[in-house]
Short mmCIF file of C-alpha atoms in Angstrom, two decimals:
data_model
loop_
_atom_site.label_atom_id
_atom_site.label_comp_id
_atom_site.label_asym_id
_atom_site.label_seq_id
_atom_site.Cartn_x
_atom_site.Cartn_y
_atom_site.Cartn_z
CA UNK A 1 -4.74 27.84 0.29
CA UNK A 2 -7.97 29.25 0.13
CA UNK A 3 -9.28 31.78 2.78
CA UNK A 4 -11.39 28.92 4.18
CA UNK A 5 -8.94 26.23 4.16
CA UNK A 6 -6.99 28.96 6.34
CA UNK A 7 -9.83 28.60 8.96
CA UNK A 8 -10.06 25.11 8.95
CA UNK A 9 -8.54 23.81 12.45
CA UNK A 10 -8.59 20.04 11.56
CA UNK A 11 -10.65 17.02 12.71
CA UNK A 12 -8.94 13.86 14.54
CA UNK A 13 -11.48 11.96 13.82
CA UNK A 14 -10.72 11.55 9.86
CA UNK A 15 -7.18 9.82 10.90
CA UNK A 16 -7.85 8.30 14.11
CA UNK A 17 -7.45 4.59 13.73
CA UNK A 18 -7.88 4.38 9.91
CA UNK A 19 -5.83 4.05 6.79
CA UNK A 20 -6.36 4.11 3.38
CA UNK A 21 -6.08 0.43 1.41
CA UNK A 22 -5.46 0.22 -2.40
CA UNK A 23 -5.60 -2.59 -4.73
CA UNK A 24 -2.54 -3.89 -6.47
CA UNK A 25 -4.61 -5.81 -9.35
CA UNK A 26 -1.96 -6.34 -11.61
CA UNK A 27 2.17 -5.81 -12.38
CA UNK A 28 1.57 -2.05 -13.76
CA UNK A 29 -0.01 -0.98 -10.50
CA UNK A 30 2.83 -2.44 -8.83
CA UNK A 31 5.51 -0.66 -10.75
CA UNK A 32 3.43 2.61 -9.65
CA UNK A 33 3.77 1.58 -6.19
CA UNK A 34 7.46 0.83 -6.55
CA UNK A 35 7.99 4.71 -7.80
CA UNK A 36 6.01 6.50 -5.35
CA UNK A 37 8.43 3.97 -2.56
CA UNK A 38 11.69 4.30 -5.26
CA UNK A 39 10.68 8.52 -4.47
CA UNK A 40 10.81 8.16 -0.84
CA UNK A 41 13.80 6.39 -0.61
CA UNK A 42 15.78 9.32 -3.06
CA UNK A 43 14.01 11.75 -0.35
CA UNK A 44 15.88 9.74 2.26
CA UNK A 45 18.85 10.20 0.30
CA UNK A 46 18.69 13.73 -0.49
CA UNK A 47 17.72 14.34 2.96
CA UNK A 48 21.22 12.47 4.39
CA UNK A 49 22.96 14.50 1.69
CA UNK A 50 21.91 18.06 3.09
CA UNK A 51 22.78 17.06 6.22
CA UNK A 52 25.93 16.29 5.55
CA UNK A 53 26.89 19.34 3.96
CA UNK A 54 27.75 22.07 6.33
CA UNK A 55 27.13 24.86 4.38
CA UNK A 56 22.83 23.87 4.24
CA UNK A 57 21.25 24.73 6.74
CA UNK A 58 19.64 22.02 8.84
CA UNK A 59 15.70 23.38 8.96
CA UNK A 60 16.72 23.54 5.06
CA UNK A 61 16.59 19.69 4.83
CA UNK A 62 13.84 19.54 7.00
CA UNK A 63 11.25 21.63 4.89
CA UNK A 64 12.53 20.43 2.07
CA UNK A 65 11.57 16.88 3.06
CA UNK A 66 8.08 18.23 4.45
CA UNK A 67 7.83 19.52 1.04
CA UNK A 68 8.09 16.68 -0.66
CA UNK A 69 5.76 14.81 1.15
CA UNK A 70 2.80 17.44 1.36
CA UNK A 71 3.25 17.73 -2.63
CA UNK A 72 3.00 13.75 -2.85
CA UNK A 73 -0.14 14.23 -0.64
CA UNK A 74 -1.43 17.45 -2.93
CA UNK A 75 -1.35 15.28 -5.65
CA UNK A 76 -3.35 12.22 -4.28
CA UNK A 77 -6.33 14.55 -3.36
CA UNK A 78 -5.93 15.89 -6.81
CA UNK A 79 -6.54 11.93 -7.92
CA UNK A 80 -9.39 11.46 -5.86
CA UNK A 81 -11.50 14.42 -6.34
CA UNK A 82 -9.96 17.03 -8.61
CA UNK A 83 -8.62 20.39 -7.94
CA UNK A 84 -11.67 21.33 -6.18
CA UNK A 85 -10.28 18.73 -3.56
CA UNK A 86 -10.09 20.98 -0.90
CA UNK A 87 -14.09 21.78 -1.20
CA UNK A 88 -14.45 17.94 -1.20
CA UNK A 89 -12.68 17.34 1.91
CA UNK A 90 -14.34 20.40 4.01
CA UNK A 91 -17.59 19.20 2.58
CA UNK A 92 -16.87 15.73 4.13
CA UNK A 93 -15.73 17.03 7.22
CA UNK A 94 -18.92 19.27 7.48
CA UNK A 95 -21.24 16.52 7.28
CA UNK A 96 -22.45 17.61 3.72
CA UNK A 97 -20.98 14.31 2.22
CA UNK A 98 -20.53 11.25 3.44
CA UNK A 99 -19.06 9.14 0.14
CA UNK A 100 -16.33 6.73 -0.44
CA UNK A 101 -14.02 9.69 -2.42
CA UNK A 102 -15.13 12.39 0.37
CA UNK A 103 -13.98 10.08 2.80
CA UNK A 104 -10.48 9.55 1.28
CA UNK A 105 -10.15 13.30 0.24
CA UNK A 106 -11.04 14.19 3.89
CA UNK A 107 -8.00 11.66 5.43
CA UNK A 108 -5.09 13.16 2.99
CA UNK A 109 -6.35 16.28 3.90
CA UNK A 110 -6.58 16.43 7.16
CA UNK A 111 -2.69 14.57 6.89
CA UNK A 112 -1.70 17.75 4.48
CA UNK A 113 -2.98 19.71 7.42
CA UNK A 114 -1.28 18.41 10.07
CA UNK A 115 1.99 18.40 7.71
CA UNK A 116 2.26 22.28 7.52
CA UNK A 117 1.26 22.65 11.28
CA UNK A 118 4.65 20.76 12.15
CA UNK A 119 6.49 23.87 10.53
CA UNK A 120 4.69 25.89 13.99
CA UNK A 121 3.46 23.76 16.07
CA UNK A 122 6.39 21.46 18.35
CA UNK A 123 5.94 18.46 20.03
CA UNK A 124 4.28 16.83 17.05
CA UNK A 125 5.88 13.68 15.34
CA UNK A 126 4.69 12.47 11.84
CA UNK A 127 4.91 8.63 12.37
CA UNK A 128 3.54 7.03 9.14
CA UNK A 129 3.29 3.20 8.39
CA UNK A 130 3.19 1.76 4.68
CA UNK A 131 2.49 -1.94 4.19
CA UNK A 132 2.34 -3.93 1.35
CA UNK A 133 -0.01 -7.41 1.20
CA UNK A 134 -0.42 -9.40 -1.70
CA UNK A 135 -2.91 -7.73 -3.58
CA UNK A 136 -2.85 -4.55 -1.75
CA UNK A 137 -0.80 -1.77 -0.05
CA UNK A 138 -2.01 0.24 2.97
CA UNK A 139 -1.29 4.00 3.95
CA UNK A 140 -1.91 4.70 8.00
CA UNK A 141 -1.17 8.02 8.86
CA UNK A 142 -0.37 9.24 12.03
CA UNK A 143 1.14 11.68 13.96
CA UNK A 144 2.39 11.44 17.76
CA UNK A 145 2.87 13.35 20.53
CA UNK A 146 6.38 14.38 21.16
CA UNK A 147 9.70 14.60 18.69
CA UNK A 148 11.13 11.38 19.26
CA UNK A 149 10.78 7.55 19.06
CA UNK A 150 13.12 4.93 21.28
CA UNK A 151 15.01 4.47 18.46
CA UNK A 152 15.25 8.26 16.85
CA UNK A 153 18.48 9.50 16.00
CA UNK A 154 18.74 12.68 17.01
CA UNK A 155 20.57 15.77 15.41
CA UNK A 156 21.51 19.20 16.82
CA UNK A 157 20.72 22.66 14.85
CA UNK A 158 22.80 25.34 16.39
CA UNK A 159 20.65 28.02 14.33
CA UNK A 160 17.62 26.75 16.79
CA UNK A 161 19.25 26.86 19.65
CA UNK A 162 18.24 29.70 22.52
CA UNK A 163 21.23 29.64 24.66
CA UNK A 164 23.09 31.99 25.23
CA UNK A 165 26.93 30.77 25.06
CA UNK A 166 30.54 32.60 25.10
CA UNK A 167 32.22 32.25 21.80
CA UNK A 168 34.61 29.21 23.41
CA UNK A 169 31.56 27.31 23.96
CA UNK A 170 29.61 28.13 21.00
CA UNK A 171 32.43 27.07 18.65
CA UNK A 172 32.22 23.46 20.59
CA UNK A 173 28.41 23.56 20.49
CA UNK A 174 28.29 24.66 16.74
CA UNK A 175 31.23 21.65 15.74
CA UNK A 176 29.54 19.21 17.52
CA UNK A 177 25.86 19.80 16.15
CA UNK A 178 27.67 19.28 12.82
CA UNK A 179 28.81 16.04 13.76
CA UNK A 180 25.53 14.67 14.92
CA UNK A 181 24.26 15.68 11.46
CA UNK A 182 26.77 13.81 9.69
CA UNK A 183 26.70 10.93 11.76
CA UNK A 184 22.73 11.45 11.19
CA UNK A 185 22.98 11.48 7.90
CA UNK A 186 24.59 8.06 7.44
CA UNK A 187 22.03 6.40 9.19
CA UNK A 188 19.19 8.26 7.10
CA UNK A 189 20.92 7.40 4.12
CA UNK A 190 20.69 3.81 5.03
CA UNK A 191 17.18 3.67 5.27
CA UNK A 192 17.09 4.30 1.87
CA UNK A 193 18.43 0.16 1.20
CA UNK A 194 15.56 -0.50 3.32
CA UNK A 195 12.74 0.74 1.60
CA UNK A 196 14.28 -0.18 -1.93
CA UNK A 197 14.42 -4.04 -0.50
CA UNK A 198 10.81 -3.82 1.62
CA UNK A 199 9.40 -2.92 -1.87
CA UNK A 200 11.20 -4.23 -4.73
CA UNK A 201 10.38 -3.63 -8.58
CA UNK A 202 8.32 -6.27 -9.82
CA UNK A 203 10.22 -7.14 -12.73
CA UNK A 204 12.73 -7.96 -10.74
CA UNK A 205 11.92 -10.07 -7.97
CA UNK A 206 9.54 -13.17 -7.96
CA UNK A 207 6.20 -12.69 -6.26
CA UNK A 208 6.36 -14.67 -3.51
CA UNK A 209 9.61 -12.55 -2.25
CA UNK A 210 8.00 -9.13 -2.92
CA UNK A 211 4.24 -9.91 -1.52
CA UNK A 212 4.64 -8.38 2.00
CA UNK A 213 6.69 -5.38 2.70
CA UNK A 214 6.43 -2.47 5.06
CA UNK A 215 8.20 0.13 6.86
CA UNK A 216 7.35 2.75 9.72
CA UNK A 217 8.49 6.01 9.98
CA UNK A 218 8.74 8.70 11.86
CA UNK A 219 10.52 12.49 11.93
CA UNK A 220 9.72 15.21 14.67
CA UNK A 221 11.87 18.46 16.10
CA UNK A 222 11.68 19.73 19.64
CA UNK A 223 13.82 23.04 19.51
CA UNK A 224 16.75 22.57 18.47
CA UNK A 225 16.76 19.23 18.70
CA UNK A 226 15.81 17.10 15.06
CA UNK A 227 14.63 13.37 15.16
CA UNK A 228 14.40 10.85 12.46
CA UNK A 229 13.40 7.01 11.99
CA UNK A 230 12.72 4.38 9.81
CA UNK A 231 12.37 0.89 10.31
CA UNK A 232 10.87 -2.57 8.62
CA UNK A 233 7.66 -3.61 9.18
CA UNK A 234 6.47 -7.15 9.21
CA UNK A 235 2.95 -7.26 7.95
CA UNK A 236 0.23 -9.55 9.16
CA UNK A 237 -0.55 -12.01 6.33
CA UNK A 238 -4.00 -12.57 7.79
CA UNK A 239 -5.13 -8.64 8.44
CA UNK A 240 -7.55 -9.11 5.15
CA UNK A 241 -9.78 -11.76 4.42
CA UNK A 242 -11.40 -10.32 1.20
CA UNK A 243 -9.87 -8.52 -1.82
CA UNK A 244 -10.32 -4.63 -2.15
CA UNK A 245 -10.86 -3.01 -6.33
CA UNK A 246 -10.80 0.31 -4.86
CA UNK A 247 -9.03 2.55 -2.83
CA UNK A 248 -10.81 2.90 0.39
CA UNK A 249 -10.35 3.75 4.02
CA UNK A 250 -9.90 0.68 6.41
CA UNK A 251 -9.90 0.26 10.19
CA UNK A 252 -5.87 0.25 10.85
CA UNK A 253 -3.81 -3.33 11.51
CA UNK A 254 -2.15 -4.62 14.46
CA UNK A 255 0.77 -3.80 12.69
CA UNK A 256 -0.25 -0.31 14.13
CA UNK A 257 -0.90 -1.04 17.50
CA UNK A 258 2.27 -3.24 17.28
CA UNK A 259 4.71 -0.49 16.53
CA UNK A 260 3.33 2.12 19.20
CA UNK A 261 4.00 -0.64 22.26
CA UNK A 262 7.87 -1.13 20.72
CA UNK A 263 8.61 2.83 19.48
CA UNK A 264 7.09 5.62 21.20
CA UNK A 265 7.22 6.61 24.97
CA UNK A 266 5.34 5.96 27.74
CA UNK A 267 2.23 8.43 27.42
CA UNK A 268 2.74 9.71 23.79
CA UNK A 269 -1.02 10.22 22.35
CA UNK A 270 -1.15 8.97 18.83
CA UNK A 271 -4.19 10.37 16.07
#
């Protein structure tokens, strides 16, 4: 990044309470949508696969499905405004611009942001929502305080850990945080069936079974400890009265509000 993207400390404000909604006008755009989801299911996959194998490293998984996601992010600000995206987004952010494409740039980059913080900063969970409506799909990011939802599973990374153990009880500790990553890692790869039947290809399903769809997220680490979660979504068929032709940023659903009262603790603070 630039030397004054470095600088930039981020801006709540762009993500609180918003997401981004983009038309689905026609079958091609949907088999673009079913890609980008068919990609985040294989992530899924990959991810369940690294964790299963005891000779990768479990932060190794981790960035590697960080990675994926701040490159799928890179490359939607890239669609909206060009490489000089990052410009675009500051500009917005400054109160230079205040456009439809300086608005969008600004919310996927203030989500890139907030992506690479979570390699340094703890007690911040990435806790995404993707819904899909007739006509349209919606993108609400979000992150959360904390590392953990109610319904998390959690995974141990002995090469995080602080404490100070004799060998007999690191050997236990070190066995054991390899099976919580295994049995991790069949539940992850799971959610992978669940995103490829929320959001089916459209060649291959009739309409009326693939016109809603959704799924929330989430992923966090708190020391040693990892976190991961992904569940469906039931989206409201009467959040939009009027159709969208362009990708633009929306007040969030009460799909949103709905999934904060059933996942995260008491007192998490969500932007």
């Amino acid at each position: 990044m630039s030397e004054r993207t470095v600088r930039f400390n981020g801006n709540t404000k762009v993500l609180y309470r918003k997401a981004v909604r983009t038309p689905l006008p026609d079958e091609d755009a949907e088999r673009v949508f079913h890609e980008n989801m068919m990609n985040v299911a294989d992530a899924q996959v990959r991810k369940a696969e690294m964790l299963a194998d005891p000779d990768i490293p479990l932060l190794e998984a981790y960035e590697k499905q960080l990675e994926g996601i701040a490159a799928s992010y890179k490359r939607r600000c890239r669609h909206i405004a060009g490489d000089d995206y990052e410009e675009v987004a500051l500009a917005y952010q400054r109160g230079e611009r205040n456009d439809r494409l300086g608005a969008l740039t600004a919310y996927y980059f203030e989500g890139l942001w907030r992506m690479q913080q979570r390699f340094t900063v703890a007690d911040m969970m990435f806790f995404p929502i993707i819904l899909r409506y007739p006509d349209n799909f919606t993108v609400n990011i979000r992150f959360a305080s904390g590392y953990k939802t109610t319904e998390s599973v959690l995974y141990e990374s002995p090469e995080h850990s602080t404490e100070e153990l004799d060998d007999q009880y690191a050997e236990t500790y070190y066995n054991e945080s390899l099976y919580s990553q295994k049995e991790a890692a069949k539940k992850i790869k799971a959610t992978a069936e669940i995103l490829r039947e929320e959001f089916p290809h459209p060649d291959e399903v009739p309409f009326e079974e693939r016109k809603y769809g959704g799924i929330v997220s989430a992923g966090g680490r708190k020391g040693s400890v990892f976190s991961s979660m992904l569940q469906r979504v039931e989206p409201d068929p009467g959040r939009f009265s009027e159709p969208v032709d362009e990708p633009t940023l929306v007040d969030e659903g009460p799909e949103a509000a709905r999934t904060e009262r059933e996942l995260l603790p008491d007192g998490c603070i969500v932007i």
